[in-house]
CSV table of C-alpha atoms in Angstrom, one decimal:
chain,number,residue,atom,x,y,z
A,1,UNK,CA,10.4,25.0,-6.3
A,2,UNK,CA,13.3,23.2,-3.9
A,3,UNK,CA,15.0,23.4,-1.6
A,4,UNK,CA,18.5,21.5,-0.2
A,5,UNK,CA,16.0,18.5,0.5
A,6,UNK,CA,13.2,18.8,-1.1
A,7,UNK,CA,11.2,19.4,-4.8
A,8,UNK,CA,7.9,20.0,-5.9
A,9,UNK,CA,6.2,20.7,-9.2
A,10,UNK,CA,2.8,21.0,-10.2
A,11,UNK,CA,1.7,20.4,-13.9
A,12,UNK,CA,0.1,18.5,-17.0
A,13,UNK,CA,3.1,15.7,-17.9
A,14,UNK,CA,2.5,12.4,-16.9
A,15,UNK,CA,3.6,10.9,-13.5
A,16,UNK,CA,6.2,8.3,-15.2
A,17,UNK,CA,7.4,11.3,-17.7
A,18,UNK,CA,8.5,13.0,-13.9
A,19,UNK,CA,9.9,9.7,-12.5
A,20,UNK,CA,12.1,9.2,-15.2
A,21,UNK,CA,14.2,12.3,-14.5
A,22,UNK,CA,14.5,11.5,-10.7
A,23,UNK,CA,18.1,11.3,-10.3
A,24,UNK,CA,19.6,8.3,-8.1
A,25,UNK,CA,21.7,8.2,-4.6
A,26,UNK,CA,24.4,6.2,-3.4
A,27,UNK,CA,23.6,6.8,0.3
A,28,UNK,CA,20.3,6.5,0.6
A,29,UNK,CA,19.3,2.9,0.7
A,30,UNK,CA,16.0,3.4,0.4
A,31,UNK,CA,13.8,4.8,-2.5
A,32,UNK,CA,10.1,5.2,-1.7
A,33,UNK,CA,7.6,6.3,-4.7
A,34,UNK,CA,4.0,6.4,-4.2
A,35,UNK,CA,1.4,7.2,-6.7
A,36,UNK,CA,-1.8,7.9,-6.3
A,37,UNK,CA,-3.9,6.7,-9.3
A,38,UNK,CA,-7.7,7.7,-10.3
A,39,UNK,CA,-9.9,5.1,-9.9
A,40,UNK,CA,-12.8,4.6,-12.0
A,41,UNK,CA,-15.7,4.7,-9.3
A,42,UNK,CA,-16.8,7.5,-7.5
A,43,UNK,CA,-19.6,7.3,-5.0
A,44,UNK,CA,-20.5,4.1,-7.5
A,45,UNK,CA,-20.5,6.1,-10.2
A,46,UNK,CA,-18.8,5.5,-13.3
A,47,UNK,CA,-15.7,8.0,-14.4
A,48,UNK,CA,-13.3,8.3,-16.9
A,49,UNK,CA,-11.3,10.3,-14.8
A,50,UNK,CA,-11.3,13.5,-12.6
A,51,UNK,CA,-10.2,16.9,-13.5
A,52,UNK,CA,-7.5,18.9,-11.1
A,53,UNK,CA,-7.6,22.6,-10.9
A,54,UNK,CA,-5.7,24.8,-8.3
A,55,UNK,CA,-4.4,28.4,-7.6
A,56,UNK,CA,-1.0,27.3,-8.6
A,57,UNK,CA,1.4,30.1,-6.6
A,58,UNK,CA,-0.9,28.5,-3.5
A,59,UNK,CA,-0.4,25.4,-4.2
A,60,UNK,CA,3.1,25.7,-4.7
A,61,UNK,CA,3.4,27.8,-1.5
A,62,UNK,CA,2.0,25.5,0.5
A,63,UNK,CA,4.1,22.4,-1.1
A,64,UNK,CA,6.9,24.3,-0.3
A,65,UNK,CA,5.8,25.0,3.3
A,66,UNK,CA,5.4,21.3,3.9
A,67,UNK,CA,8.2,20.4,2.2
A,68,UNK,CA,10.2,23.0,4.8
A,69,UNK,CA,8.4,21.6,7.6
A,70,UNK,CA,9.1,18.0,7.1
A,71,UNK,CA,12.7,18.5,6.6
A,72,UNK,CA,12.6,20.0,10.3
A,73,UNK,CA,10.4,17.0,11.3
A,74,UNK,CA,12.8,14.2,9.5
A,75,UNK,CA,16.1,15.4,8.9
A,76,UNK,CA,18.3,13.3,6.3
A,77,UNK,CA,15.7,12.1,4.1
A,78,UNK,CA,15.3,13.9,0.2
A,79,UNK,CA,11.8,14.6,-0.8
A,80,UNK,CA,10.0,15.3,-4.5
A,81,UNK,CA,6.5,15.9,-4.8
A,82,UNK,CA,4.7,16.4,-7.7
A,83,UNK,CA,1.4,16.9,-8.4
A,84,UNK,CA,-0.7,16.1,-12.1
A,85,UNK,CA,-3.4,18.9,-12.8
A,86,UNK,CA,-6.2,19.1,-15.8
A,87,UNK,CA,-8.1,15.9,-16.9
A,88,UNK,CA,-6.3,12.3,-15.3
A,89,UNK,CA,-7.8,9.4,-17.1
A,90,UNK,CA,-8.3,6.5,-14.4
A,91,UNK,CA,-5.4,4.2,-14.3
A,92,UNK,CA,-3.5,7.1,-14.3
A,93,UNK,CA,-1.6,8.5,-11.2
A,94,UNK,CA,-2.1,12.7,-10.2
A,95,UNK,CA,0.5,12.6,-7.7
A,96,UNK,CA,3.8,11.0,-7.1
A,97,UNK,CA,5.4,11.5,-3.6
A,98,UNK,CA,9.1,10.5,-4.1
A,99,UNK,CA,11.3,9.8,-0.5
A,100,UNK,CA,15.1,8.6,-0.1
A,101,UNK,CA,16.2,7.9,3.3
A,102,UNK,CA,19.2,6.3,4.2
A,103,UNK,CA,17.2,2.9,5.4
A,104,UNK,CA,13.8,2.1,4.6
A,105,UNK,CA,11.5,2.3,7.7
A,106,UNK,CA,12.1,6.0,7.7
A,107,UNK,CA,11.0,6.0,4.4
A,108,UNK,CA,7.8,4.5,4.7
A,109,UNK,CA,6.8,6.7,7.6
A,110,UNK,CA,8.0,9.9,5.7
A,111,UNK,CA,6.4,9.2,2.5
A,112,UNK,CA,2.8,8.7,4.5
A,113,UNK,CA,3.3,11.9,6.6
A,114,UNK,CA,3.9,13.8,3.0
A,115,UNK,CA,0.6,12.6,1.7
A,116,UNK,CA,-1.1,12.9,5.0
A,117,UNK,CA,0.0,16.7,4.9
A,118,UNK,CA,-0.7,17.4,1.2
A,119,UNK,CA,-4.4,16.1,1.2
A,120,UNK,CA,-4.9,17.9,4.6
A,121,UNK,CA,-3.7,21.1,2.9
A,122,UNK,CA,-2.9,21.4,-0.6
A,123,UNK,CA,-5.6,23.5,-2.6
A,124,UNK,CA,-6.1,21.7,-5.4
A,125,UNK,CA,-9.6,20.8,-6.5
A,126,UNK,CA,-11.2,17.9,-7.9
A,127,UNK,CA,-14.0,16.9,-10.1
A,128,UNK,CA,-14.9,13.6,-11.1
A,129,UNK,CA,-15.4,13.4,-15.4
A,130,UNK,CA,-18.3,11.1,-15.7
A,131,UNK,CA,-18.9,8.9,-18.4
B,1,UNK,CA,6.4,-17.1,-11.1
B,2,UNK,CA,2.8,-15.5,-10.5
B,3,UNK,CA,-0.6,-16.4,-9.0
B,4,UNK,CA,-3.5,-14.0,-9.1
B,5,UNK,CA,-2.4,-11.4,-6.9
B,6,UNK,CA,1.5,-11.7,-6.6
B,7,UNK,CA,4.0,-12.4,-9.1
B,8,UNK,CA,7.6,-12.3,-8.3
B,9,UNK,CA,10.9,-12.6,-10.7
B,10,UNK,CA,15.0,-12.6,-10.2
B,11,UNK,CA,17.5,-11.7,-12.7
B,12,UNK,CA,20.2,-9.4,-14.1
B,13,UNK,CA,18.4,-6.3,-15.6
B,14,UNK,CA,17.9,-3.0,-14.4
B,15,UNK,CA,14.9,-2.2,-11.8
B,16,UNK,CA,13.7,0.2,-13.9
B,17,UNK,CA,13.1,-2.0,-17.3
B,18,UNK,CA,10.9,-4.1,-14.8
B,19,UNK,CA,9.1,-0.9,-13.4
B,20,UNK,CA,8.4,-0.1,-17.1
B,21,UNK,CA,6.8,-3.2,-17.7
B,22,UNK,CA,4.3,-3.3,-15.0
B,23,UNK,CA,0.3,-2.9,-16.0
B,24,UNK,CA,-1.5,0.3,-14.1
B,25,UNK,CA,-4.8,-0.8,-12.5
B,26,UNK,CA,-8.2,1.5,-12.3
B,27,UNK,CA,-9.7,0.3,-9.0
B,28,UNK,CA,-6.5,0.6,-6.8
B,29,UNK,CA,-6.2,3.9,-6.2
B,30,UNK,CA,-2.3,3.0,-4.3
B,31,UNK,CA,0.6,2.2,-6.1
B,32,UNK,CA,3.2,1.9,-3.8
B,33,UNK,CA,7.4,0.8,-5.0
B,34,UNK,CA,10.2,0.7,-2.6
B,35,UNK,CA,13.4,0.5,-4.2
B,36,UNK,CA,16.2,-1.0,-2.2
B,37,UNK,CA,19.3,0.7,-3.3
B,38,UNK,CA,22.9,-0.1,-3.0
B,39,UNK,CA,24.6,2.0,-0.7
B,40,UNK,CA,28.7,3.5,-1.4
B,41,UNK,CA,29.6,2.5,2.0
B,42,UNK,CA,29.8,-0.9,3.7
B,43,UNK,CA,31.1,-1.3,7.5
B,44,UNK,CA,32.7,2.1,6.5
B,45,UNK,CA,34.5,1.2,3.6
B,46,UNK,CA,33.8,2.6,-0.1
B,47,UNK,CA,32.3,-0.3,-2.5
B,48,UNK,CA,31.5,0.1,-5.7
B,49,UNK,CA,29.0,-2.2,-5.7
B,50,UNK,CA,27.2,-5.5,-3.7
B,51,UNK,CA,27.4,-8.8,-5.9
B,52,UNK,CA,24.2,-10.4,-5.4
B,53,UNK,CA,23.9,-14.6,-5.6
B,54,UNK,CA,21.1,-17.2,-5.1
B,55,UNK,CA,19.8,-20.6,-5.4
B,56,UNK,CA,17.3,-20.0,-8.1
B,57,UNK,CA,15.0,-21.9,-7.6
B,58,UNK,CA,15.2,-21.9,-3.3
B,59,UNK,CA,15.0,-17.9,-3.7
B,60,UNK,CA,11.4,-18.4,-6.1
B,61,UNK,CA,10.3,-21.0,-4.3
B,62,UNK,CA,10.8,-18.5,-1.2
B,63,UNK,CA,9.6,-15.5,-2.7
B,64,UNK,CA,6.0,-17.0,-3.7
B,65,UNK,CA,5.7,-18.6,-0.4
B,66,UNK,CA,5.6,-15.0,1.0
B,67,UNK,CA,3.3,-13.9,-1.9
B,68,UNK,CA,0.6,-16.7,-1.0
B,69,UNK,CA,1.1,-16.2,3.0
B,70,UNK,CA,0.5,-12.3,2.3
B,71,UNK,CA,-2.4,-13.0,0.4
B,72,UNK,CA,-4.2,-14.9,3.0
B,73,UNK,CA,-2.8,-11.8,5.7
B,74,UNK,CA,-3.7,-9.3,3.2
B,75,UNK,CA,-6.6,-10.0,0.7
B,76,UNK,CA,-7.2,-7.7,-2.1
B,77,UNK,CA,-4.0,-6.5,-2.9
B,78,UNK,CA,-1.5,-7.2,-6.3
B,79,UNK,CA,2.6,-6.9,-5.7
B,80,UNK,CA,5.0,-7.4,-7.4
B,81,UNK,CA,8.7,-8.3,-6.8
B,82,UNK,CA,11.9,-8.6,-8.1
B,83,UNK,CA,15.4,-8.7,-7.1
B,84,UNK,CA,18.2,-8.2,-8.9
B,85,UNK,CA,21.1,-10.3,-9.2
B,86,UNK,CA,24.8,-10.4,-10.5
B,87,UNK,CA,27.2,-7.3,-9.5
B,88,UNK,CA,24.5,-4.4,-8.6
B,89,UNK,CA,26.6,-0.8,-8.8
B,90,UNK,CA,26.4,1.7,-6.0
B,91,UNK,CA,23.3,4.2,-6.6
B,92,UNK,CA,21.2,1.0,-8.6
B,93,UNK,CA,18.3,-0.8,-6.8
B,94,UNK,CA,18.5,-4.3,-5.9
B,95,UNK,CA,15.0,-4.5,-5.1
B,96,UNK,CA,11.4,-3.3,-6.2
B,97,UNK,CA,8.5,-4.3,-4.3
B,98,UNK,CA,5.5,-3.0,-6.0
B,99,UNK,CA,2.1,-3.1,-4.0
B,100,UNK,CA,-1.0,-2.3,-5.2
B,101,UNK,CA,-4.3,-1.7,-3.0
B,102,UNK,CA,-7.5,0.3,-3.1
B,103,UNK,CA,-6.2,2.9,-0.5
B,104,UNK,CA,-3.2,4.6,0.4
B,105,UNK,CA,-2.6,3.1,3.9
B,106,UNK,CA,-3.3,-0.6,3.5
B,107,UNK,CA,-0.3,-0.3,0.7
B,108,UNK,CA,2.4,1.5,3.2
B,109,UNK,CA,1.9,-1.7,5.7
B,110,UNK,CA,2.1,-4.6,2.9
B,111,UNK,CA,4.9,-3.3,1.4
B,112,UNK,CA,7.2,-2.7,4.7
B,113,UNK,CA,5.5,-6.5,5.9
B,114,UNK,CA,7.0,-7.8,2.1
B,115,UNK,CA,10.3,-6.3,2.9
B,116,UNK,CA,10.4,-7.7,6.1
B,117,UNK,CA,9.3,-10.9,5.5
B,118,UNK,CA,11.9,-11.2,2.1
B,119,UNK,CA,14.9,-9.9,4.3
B,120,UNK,CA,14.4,-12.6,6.9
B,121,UNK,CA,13.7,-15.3,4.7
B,122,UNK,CA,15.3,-15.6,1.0
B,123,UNK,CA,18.2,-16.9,0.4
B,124,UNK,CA,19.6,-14.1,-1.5
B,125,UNK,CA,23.6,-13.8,-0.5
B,126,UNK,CA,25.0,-10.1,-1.0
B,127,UNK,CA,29.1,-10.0,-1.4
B,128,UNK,CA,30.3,-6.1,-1.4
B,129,UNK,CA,33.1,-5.7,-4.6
B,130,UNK,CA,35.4,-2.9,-2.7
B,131,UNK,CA,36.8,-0.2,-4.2
């Protein structure tokens, strides 16, 4: 889904197969990605990675409403989201939050509300794969 | 130049053959890169690009002084940075600071404090090449 400011997309390609269709600015000064990679712990436990599932018109919906919301929050600034479902192998990233703003502080700030607001809300599930 | 955490690099290619370089970790669950990108407009005329010079070895000297100084500040992170040099065309980075950290938040604040700390202190000279 998108909107004037702002894409989202959930599914099974890779985070850097995403990123390297992002297309480039020449007045935003400031290009903000942030992935957020499996680790291989959880609670101490060893994993090879963690499995996503979600209700995908939810989780789209509510991508979309944040998406909506943060452009009345932070006007000027782009926004794509996307979010890795099935089985992540640790070391890979699930979700890449993607910000331009003109100058940079806004970008760090808008980028951290984004993921604030998609863990907070988002309905998509995990389950750790252990080894 | 590189010590265990930080390694740091200037030259002429693209941002994004570095970015495809870099090694994915499984126990830092953040990974965080802020491109700085060269903006159309400068003072409020069109450019077509910034022409970026340096003292080599003052600006890597520079560069891993910051690295060690945010170590001590900030143990237990990895980042990596590079800036680009030679004519850098509107809409291209100039910049890519990659940070690395366990969680999401500590990674926001080490890479604004990295940008920060390079803006004030490398001797990096930026000429804009008007349209």
């Amino acid at each position: 889904m998108a909107s004037d400011h702002f894409s989202c997309s959930i599914g099974e390609e890779f985070v850097s197969e995403i990123e390297s269709g992002l297309e480039s600015s020449e007045i935003h000064g400031a290009d903000l990605r942030f992935h957020g990679v499996v680790r291989k712990t959880e609670d101490g436990r060893e994993i090879s990675g963690i499995r996503y599932s979600f209700y995908e018109n939810m989780a789209l919906r509510e991508l979309e409403a944040i998406g909506e919301a943060m452009g009345e929050a932070y006007p000027d600034h782009l926004a794509t989201v996307y979010h890795r479902v099935g089985e992540v192998a640790a070391g890979d990233a699930s979700i890449l939050i993607r910000v331009q703003t003109a100058h940079s502080a806004a970008a760090f700030e808008i980028s951290r509300e984004y993921l604030k607001r998609i863990k907070e809300t988002v309905p998509i599930w995990k389950e750790p794969v252990f080894v």
